[in-house]
Structure formats: C-alpha cells, structure tokens
CSV table of C-alpha atoms in Angstrom, one decimal:
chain,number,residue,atom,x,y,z
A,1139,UNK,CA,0.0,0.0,0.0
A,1140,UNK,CA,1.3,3.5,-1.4
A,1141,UNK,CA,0.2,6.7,0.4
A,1142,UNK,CA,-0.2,9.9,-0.9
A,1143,UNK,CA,-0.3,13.4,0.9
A,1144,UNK,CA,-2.9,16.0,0.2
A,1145,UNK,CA,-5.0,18.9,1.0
A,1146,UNK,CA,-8.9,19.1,1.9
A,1147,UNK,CA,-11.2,21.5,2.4
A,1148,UNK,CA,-14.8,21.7,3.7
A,1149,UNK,CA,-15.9,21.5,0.3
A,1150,UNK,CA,-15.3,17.5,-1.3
A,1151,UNK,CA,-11.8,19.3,-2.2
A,1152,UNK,CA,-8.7,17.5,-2.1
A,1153,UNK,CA,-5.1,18.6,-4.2
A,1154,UNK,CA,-2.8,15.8,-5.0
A,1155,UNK,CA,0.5,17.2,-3.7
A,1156,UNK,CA,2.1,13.6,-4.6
A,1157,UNK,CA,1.0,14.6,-8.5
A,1158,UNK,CA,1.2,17.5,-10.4
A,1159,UNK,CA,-2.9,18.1,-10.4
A,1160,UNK,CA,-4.8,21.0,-9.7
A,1161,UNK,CA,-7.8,22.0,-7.6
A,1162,UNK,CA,-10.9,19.8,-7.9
A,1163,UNK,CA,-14.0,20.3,-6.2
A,1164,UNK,CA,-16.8,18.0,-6.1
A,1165,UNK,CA,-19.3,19.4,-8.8
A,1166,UNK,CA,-17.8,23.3,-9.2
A,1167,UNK,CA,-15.6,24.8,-11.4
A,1168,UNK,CA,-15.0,28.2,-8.8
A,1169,UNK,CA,-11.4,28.8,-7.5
A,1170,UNK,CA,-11.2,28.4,-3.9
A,1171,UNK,CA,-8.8,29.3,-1.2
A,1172,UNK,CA,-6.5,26.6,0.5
A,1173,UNK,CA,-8.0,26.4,3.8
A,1174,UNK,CA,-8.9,23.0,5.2
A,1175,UNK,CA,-6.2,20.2,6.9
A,1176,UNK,CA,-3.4,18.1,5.1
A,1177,UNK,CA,-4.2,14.4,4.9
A,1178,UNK,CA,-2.9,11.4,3.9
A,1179,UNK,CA,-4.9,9.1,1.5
A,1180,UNK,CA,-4.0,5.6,0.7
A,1181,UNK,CA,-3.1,5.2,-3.2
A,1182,UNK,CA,-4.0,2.3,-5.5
A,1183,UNK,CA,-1.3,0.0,-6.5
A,1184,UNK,CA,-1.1,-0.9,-10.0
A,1185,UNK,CA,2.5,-2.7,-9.7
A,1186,UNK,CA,5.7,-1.8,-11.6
A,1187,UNK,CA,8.8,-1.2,-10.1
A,1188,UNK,CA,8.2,-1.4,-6.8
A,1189,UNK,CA,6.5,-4.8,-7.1
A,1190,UNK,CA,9.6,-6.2,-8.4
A,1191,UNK,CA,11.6,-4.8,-5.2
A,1192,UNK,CA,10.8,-7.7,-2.7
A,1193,UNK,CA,9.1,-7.0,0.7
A,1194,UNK,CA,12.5,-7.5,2.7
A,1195,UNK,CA,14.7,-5.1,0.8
A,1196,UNK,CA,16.7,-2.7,3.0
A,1197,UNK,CA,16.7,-0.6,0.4
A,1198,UNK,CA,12.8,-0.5,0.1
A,1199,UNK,CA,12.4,0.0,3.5
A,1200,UNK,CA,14.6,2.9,3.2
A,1201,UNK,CA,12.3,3.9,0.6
A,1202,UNK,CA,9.2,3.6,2.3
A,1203,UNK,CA,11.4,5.9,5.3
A,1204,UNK,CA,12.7,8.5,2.9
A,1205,UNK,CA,9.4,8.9,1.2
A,1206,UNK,CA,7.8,9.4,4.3
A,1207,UNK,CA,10.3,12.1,5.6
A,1208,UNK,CA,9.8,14.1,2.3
A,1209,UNK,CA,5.6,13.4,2.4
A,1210,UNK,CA,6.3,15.0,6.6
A,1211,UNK,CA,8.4,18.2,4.9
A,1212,UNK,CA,6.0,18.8,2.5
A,1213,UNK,CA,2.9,19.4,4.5
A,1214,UNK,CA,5.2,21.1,6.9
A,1215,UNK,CA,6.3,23.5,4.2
A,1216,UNK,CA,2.6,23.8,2.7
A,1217,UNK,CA,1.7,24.5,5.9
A,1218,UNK,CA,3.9,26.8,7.0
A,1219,UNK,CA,3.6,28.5,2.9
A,1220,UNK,CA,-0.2,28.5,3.1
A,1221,UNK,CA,-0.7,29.9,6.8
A,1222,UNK,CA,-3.4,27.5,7.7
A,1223,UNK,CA,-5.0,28.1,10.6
A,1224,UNK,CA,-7.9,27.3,12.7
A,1225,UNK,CA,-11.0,29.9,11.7
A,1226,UNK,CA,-11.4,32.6,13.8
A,1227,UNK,CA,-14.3,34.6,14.4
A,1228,UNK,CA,-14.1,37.9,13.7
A,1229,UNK,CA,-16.6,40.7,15.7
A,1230,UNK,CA,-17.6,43.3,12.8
A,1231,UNK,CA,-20.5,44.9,14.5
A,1232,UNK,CA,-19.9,48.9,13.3
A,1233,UNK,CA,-16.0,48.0,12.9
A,1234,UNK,CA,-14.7,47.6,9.5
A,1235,UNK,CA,-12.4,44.7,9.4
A,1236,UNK,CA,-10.0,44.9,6.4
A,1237,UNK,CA,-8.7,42.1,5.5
A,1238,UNK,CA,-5.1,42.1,3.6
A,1239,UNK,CA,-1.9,40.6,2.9
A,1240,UNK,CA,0.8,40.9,5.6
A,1241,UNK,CA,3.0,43.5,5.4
A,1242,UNK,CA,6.4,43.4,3.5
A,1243,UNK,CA,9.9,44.4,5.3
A,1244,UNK,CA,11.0,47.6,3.8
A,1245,UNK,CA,8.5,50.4,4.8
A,1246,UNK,CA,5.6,49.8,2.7
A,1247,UNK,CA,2.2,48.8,4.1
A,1248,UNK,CA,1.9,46.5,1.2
A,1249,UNK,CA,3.2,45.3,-2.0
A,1250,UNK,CA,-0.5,44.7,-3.7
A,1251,UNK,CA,-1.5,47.9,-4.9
A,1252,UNK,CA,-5.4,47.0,-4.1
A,1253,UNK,CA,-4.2,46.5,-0.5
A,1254,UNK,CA,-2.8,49.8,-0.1
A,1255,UNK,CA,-5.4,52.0,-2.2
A,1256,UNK,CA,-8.0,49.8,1.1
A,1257,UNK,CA,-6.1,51.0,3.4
A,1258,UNK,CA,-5.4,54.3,2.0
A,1259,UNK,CA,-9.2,55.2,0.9
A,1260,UNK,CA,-10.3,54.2,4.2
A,1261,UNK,CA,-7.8,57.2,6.0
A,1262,UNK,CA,-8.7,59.7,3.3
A,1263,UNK,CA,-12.4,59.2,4.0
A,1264,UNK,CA,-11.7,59.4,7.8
A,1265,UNK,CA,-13.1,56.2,8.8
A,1266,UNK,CA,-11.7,53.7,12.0
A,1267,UNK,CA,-10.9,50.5,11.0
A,1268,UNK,CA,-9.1,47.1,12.0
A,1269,UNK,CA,-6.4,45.0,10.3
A,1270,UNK,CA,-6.7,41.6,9.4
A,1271,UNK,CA,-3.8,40.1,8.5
A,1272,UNK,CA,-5.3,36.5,8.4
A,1273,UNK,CA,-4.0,35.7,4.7
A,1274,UNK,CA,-7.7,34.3,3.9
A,1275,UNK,CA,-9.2,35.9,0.5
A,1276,UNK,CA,-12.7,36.6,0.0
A,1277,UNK,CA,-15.4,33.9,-1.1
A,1278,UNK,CA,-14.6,35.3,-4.6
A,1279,UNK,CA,-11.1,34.9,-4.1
A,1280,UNK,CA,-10.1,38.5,-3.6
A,1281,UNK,CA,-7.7,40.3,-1.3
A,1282,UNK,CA,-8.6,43.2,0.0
A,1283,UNK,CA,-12.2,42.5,1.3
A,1284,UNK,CA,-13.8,43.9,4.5
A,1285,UNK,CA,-16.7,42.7,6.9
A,1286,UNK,CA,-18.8,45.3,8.4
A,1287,UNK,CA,-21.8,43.7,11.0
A,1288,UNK,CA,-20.9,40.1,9.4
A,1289,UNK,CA,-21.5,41.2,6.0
A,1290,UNK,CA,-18.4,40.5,3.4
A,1291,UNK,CA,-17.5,42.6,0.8
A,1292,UNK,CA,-14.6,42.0,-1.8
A,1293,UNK,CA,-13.6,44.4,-4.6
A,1294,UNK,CA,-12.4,47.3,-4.0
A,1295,UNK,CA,-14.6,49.2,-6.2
A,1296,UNK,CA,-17.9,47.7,-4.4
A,1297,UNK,CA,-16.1,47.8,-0.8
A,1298,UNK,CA,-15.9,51.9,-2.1
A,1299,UNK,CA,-20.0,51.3,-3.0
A,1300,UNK,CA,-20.3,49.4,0.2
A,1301,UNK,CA,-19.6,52.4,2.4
A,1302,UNK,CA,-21.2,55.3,0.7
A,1303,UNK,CA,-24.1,53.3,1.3
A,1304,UNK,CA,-24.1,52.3,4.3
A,1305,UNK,CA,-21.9,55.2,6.3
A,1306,UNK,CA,-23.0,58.3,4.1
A,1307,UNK,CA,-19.2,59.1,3.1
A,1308,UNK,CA,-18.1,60.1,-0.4
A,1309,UNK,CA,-15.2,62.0,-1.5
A,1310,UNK,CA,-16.2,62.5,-5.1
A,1311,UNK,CA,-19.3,64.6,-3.8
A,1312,UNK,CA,-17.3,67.6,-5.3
A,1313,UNK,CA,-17.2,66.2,-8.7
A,1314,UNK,CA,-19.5,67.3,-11.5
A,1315,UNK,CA,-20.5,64.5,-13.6
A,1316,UNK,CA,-17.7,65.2,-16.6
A,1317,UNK,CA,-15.2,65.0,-13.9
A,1318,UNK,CA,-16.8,62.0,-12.6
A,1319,UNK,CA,-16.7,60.1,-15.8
A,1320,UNK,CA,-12.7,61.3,-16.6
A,1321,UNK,CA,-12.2,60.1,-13.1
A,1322,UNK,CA,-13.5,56.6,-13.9
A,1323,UNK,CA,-11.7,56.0,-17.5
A,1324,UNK,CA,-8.7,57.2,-15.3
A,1325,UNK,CA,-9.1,54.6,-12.9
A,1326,UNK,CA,-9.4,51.7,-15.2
A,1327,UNK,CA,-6.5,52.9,-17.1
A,1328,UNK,CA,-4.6,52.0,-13.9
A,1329,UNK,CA,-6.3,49.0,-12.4
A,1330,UNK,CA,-6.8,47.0,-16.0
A,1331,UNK,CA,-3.3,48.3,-18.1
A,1332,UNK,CA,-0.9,49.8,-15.6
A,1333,UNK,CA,-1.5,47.0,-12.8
A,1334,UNK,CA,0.0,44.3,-15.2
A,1335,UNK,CA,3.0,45.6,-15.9
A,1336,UNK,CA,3.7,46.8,-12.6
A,1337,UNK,CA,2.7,43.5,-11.8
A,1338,UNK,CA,5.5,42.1,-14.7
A,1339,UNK,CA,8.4,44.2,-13.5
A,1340,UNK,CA,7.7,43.2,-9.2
A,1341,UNK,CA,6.6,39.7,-9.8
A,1342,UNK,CA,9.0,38.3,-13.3
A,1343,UNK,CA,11.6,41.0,-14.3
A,1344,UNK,CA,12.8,42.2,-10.8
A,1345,UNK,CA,11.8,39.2,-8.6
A,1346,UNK,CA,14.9,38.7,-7.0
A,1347,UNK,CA,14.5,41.9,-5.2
A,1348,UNK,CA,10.4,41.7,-4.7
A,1349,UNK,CA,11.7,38.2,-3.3
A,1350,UNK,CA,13.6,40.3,-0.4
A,1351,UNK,CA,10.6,42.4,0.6
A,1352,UNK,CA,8.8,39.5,1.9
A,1353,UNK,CA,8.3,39.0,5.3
A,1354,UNK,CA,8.2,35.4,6.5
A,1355,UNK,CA,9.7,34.0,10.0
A,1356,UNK,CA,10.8,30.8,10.8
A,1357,UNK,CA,13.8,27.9,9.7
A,1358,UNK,CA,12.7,27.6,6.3
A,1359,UNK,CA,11.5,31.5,5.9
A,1360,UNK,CA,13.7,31.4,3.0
A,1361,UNK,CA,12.9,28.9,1.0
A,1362,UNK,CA,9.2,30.0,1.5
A,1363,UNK,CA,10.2,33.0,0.1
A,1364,UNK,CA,11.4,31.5,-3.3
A,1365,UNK,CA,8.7,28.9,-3.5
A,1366,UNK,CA,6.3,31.7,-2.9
A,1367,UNK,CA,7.8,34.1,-5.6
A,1368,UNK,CA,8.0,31.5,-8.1
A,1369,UNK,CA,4.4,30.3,-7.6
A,1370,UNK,CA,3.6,34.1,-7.8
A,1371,UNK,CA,5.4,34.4,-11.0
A,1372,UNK,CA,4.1,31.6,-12.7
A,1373,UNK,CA,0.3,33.4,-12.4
A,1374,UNK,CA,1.2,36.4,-12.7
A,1375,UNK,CA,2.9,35.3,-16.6
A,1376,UNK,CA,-0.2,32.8,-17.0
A,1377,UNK,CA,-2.8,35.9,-16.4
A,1378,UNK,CA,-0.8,38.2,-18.2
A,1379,UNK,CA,-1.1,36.1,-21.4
A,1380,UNK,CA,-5.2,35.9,-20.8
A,1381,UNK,CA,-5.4,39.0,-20.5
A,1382,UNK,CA,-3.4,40.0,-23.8
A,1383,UNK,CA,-0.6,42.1,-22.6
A,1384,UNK,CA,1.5,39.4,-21.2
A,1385,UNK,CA,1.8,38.4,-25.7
A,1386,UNK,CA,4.2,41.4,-25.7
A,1387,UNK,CA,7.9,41.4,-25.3
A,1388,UNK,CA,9.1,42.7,-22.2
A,1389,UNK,CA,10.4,46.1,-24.3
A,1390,UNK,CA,7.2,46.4,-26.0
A,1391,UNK,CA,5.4,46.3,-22.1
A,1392,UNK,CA,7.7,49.0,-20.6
A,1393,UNK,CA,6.5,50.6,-23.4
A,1394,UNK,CA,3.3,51.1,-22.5
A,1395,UNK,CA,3.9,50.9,-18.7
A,1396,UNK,CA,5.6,54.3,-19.5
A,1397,UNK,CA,2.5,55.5,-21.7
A,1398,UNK,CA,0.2,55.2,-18.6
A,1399,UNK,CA,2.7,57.2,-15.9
A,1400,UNK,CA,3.4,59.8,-18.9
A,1401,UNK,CA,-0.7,59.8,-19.3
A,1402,UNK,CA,-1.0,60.4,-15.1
A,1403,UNK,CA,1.4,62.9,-15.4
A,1404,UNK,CA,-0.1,65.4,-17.6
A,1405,UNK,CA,-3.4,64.5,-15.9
A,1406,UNK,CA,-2.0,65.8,-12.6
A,1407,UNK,CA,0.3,68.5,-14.1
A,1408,UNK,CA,0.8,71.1,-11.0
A,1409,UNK,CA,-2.8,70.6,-9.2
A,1410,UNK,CA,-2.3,69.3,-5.8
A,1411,UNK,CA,-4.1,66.2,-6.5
A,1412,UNK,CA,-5.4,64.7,-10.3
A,1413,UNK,CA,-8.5,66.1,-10.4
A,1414,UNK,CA,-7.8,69.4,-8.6
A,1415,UNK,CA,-7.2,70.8,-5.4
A,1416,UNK,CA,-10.0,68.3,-3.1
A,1417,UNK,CA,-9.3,64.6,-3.1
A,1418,UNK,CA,-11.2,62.2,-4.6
A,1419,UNK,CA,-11.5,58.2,-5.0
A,1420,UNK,CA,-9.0,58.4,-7.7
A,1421,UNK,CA,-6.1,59.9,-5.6
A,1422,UNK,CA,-6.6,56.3,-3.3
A,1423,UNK,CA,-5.7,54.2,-6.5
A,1424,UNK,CA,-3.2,55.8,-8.3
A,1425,UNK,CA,-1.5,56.6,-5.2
A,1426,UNK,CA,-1.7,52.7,-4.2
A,1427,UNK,CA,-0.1,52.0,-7.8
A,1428,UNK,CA,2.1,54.7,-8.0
A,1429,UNK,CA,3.8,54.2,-4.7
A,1430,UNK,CA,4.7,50.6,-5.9
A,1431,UNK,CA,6.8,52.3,-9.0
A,1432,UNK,CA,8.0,54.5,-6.0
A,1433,UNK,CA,9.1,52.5,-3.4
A,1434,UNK,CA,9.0,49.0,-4.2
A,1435,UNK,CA,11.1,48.7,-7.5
A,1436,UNK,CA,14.5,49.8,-6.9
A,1437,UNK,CA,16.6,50.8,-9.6
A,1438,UNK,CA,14.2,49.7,-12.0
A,1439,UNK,CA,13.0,51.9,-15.4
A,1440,UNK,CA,9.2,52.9,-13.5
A,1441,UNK,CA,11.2,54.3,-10.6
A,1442,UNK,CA,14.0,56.1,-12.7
A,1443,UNK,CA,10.9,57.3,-14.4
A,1444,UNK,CA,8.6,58.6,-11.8
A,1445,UNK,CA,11.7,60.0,-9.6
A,1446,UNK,CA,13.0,61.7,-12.5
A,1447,UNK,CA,11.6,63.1,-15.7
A,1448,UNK,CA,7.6,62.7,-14.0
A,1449,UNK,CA,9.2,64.4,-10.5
A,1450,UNK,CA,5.4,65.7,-10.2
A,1451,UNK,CA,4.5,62.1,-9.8
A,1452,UNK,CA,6.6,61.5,-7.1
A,1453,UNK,CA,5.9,64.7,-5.2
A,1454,UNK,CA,2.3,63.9,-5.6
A,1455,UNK,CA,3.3,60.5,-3.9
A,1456,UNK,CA,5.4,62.0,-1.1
A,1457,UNK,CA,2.2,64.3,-0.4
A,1458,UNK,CA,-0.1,61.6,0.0
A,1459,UNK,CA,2.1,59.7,2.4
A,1460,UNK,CA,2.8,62.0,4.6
A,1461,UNK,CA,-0.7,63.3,5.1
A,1462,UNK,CA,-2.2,59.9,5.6
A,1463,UNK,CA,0.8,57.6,6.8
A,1464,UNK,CA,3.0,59.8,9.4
A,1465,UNK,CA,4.1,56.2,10.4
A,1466,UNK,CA,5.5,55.3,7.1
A,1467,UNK,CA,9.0,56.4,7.1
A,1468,UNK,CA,11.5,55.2,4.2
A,1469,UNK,CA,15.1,55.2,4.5
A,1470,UNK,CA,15.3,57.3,1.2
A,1471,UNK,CA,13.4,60.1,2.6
A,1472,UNK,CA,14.6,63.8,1.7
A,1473,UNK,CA,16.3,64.8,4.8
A,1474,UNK,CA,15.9,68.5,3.1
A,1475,UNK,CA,12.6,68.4,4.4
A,1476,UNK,CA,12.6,66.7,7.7
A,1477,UNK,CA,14.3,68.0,11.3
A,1478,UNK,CA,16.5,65.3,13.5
A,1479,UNK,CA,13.4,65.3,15.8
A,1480,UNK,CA,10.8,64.2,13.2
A,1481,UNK,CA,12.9,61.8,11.3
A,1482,UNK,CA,13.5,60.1,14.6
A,1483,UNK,CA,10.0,60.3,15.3
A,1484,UNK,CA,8.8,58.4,12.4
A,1485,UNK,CA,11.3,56.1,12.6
A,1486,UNK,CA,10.0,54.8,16.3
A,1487,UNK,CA,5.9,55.2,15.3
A,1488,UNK,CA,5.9,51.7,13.0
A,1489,UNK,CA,3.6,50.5,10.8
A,1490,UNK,CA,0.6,48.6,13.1
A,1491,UNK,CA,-0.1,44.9,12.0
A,1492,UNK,CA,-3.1,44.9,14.4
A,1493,UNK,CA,-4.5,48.1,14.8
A,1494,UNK,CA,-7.5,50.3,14.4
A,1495,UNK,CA,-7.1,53.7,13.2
A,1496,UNK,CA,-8.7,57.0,12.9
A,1497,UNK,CA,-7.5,59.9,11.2
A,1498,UNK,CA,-9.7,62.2,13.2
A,1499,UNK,CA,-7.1,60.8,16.3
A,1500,UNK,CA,-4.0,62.3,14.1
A,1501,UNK,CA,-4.9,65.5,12.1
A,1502,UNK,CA,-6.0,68.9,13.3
A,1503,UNK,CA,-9.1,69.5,11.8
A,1504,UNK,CA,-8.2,70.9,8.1
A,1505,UNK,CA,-11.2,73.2,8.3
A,1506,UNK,CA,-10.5,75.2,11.1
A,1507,UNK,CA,-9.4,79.0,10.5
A,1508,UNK,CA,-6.4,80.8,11.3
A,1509,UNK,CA,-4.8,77.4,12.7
A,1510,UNK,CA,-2.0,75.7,11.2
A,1511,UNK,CA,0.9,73.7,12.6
A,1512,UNK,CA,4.2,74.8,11.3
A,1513,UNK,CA,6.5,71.6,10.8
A,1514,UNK,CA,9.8,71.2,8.7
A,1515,UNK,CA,7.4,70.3,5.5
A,1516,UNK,CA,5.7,74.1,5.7
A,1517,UNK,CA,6.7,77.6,4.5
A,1518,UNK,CA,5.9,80.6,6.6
A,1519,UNK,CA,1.9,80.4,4.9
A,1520,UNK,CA,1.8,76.9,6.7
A,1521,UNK,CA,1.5,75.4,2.6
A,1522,UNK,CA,3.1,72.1,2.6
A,1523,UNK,CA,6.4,72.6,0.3
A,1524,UNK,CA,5.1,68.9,-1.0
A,1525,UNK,CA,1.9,71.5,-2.4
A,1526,UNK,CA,2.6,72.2,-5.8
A,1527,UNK,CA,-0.8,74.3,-6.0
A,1528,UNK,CA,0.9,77.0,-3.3
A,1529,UNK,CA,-0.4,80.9,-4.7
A,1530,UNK,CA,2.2,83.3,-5.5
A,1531,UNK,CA,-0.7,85.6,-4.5
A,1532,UNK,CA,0.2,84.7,-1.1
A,1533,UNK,CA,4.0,85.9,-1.3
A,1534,UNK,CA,3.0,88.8,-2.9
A,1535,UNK,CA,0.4,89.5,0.1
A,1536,UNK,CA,3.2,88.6,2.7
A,1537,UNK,CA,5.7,91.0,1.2
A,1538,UNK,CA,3.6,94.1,1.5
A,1539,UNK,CA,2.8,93.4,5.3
A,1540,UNK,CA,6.2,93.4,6.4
C-alpha cells in the first residue's frame, strides 16, 4: 500500500501534492482558497517497479522511510507557505475589518496595490478601522475584502459602493459628472493596463529583489520565500497572457507601462491632487499604484521614471504619504525636508499589524481658521512645500505686510 499526501477542504476538495494536479471540487468549477487540513490518502497500487523490489529489501524500507520524511516536509512546508489556521471569528458589529496581505519588510504597508489603495481610501475618508492580517481571501477569491456587522464585501470598487451606502461618506461629492466620468476611465486605465506591468516588472523582471521584501519567519522563511515568488510568477505570466498584454515582449510592455505614468502625469500636471485641489477616490488608486513604482522597484525603469523626468508624480506620492501615513518612514526620505526630531519620530511610530485607526485621532481639523501647525514640511503660509498648487498671491500679500 502506497500513500499519498494532500490537502482538503470543507468542500469535497482535495489537491494531489504527490502529482502534479490541480484544484478539484466535487461538482464546481470556482477557484477556492486553500484552507482545510493536510491528509494522507491511501493510493492504488497498480505494480511496476516497486513490485519487483521484494518485501524484505533494505533498500525499500529505506524507501518507504525516505518517502515518508519528504511526504512530513512537504505538509510542513505547505503548511507553513499557506498559513493554515484554525478559523477565527471575527466581531464586525460597526468595525470595518480589512482584510489584507501581511506587510512586506522595507517600509511599505503593502506590495499589492489594491491593499494599499484599502487601506489608503479608508484614512482619506476618515473612517476607524481594524487589520486583518489573516491571509484568507474573499469567497470570490479576492484580497482586500472587508466585513462590516458580518457582511463580506470583496472588490475594492464595491467595498468603495459598500460604504457610501451604508456610512453616508463620499469624497467625489465635489465632482461634476464630466469629472466623474474622466475620473473613472482614469481609474481603469490604472487598475486593467498599468496593474500588469507593474505587476511584470515586481513579480517576473525584478523578482529577485520583490523576493527580499517579503516578510516570513521561521527555519525555512527562506525557501518560503522563493517557493512563494516563483508560484507568484508563474500566475502572474499565465494571467498576463489571458489578459493579452502578457503576448508582448518585455520592451514592447515598458512601453506602454511608461504610456500610462506619462498619461498620469499630464493629468495631474501642477494641481495638488489629479482632479484638482479636493481629493477624490482616484487619488486612493493611483496613489496605491504609484507608490509601488516608487518605493517597491529599486533601480528599475518605473522608478527612474517617476523619480525623474515625472518628478510631479513622485511629489504627488510623497504628499499623499505623509498626510495619511506619518508612520510610514522610508530610508530614502529627503532629509531637506525633515528636522532630526521628526525623522526620529517616524522612525519609532511603526507601521501597526493589528490596529485600528482614525484619522480624526492624528490630524488637526483641516477646516479650522487661522490654525495651522508649522513643521519642517511648511513655509511661513503653513502650505506644505510637498503642495505644488501654493499661490504666488500669497507671497505677494506677505511681502507688503512686512
């Protein structure tokens, strides 16, 4: 008797990790997530080789030993790869529980750019909520989802639906409806074309470094890593080519990777944020794509790009971060525009993995007169020099008061 390993689900799921198969589930085609235990399941035996061994070979048994060591490894591996865990029940009653991938080692709350438009949206629009960092997706198979009073949402453009709806917020109320419809080609430019080749350059063409951004603990963290990378790539290439873009060379796709970031760049120009001077929806997802290119892709042709030629870009990511993650500090920050005291500052006030958060707990009240707080990133009008919308009226005002 010949035993396989393998895992199962709630579902009449099992994978064959002894065989190279692929999900099956007992009449469904969806895509579900691994959750479920790692069994054992006895296989038929159909002779061959080992038939012919003879049932007192030392070498068999050694066989049958090493097998069974290397059966042990793997579901300690998948195990270990796949965080499975024991479900917990999460209380959502008025909390918004956002649900996420981990977050990476170098600075960034996130290297998915869906993740961190989430998490961004949800400090722009002022409302508390809780990490998850649970690794589960959504019954669709999405990652970022939420759960508000035990209802799930995934997508973030329904999450966005979700909580105009139900908590009255909106922060395209200021739109008119051309500006709404620009707003919307706009952000489908960046989450159907731009996504996949930021995708291609984190996840195929600069791996080895996306590979080091991970963050995984324990005596095989590193191999994790690489099995994790590689799995990663493989669907990242095997989506790509559905989708149509991944057909292109990789020239012919930093082609039009720099098409899109040349497109954002005029859009935004020297307004504050892309559709003028008042955030709106759109400034949570290009800012969540945009700060991948910024932050997460050293030395690559997006962030030669976006720190150089499209400086506005970056600028309009540095004002974004710093309004809405003070706890986000990157070792490349400009020192030109930071004291000793708030550099050190931000460098002890970490990113949360577990946390709720309000903006209303960390910002002044932007709407209150004649109060502003003057910090290194200010000029004497209390503009932030990050502001690229700053009047010249106002110098000219200041200089005939003195």
């Amino acid at each position: 008797m010949h035993w396989g390993v393998g895992f199962a689900s709630s579902r009449s799921c099992v994978v064959d990790l002894s065989r190279n198969q692929s999900l099956w589930c007992a009449g469904s085609d969806d895509h579900f997530s691994f959750y479920g235990e790692i069994i054992a399941f006895p296989l038929q035996d159909y002779g061959g080789i080992m038939t012919g061994l003879g049932s007192d070979s030392w070498w068999k048994k050694t066989l049958y030993l090493t097998g069974g060591a290397l059966l042990a490894a793997a579901a300690y591996l998948l195990h270990e790869l796949l965080a499975i865990r024991k479900e917990q029940e999460v209380d959502s009653k008025d909390a918004i529980i956002l649900h996420q991938f981990s977050r990476p080692n170098n600075g960034i709350p996130s290297l998915s750019p869906f993740c961190l438009k989430m998490e961004t949206y949800l400090r722009m629009a002022d409302l508390p909520y809780q990490n998850y960092f649970d690794g589960k997706l959504s019954p669709q198979g999405k990652m970022p989802w939420i759960e508000y009073n035990r209802k799930k949402v995934s997508g973030t453009e329904f999450i966005i639906d979700f909580l105009e709806d139900k908590l009255g917020v909106n922060l395209n109320k200021h739109l008119d409806p051309h500006e709404r419809a620009v707003s919307r080609a706009v952000t489908k430019m960046v989450e159907e074309h731009f996504y996949w080749t930021l995708a291609y350059c984190q996840w195929v063409d600069n791996l080895h470094e996306t590979q080091k951004m991970l963050s995984l603990t324990g005596p095989f963290s590193d191999l994790l890593k690489w099995i994790l990378c590689h799995i990663t790539k493989g669907i990242v290439k095997r989506e790509m080519y559905g989708h149509g873009i991944g057909r292109f060379s990789e020239e012919e796709i930093y082609k039009l990777m720099e098409k899109d970031m040349r497109s954002l760049a005029g859009l935004l120009g020297d307004k504050k944020y892309i559709m003028g001077p008042k955030l709106s929806t759109l400034d949570a997802t290009v800012f969540g794509h945009l700060a991948q290119a910024m932050w997460t892709l050293p030395g690559t042709r997006p962030e030669r790009l976006i720190k150089g030629e499209l400086i506005n870009l970056a600028m309009y990511c540095e004002r974004i971060r710093r309004k809405f993650w003070p706890e986000w500090h990157h070792d490349d920050d400009n020192t030109l525009y930071e004291s000793e005291e708030s550099s050190e500052a931000s460098k002890t006030n970490l990113l949360q993995d577990f946390s709720f958060y309000s903006r209303t707990e960390t910002f002044e009240d932007e709407g209150a007169e004649n109060s502003f707080s003057r910090t290194p990133d200010t000029d004497y009008t209390g503009h932030s020099l990050f502001d690229s919308d700053v009047e010249m009226d106002d110098c000219t005002d200041h200089e005939q008061c003195k």
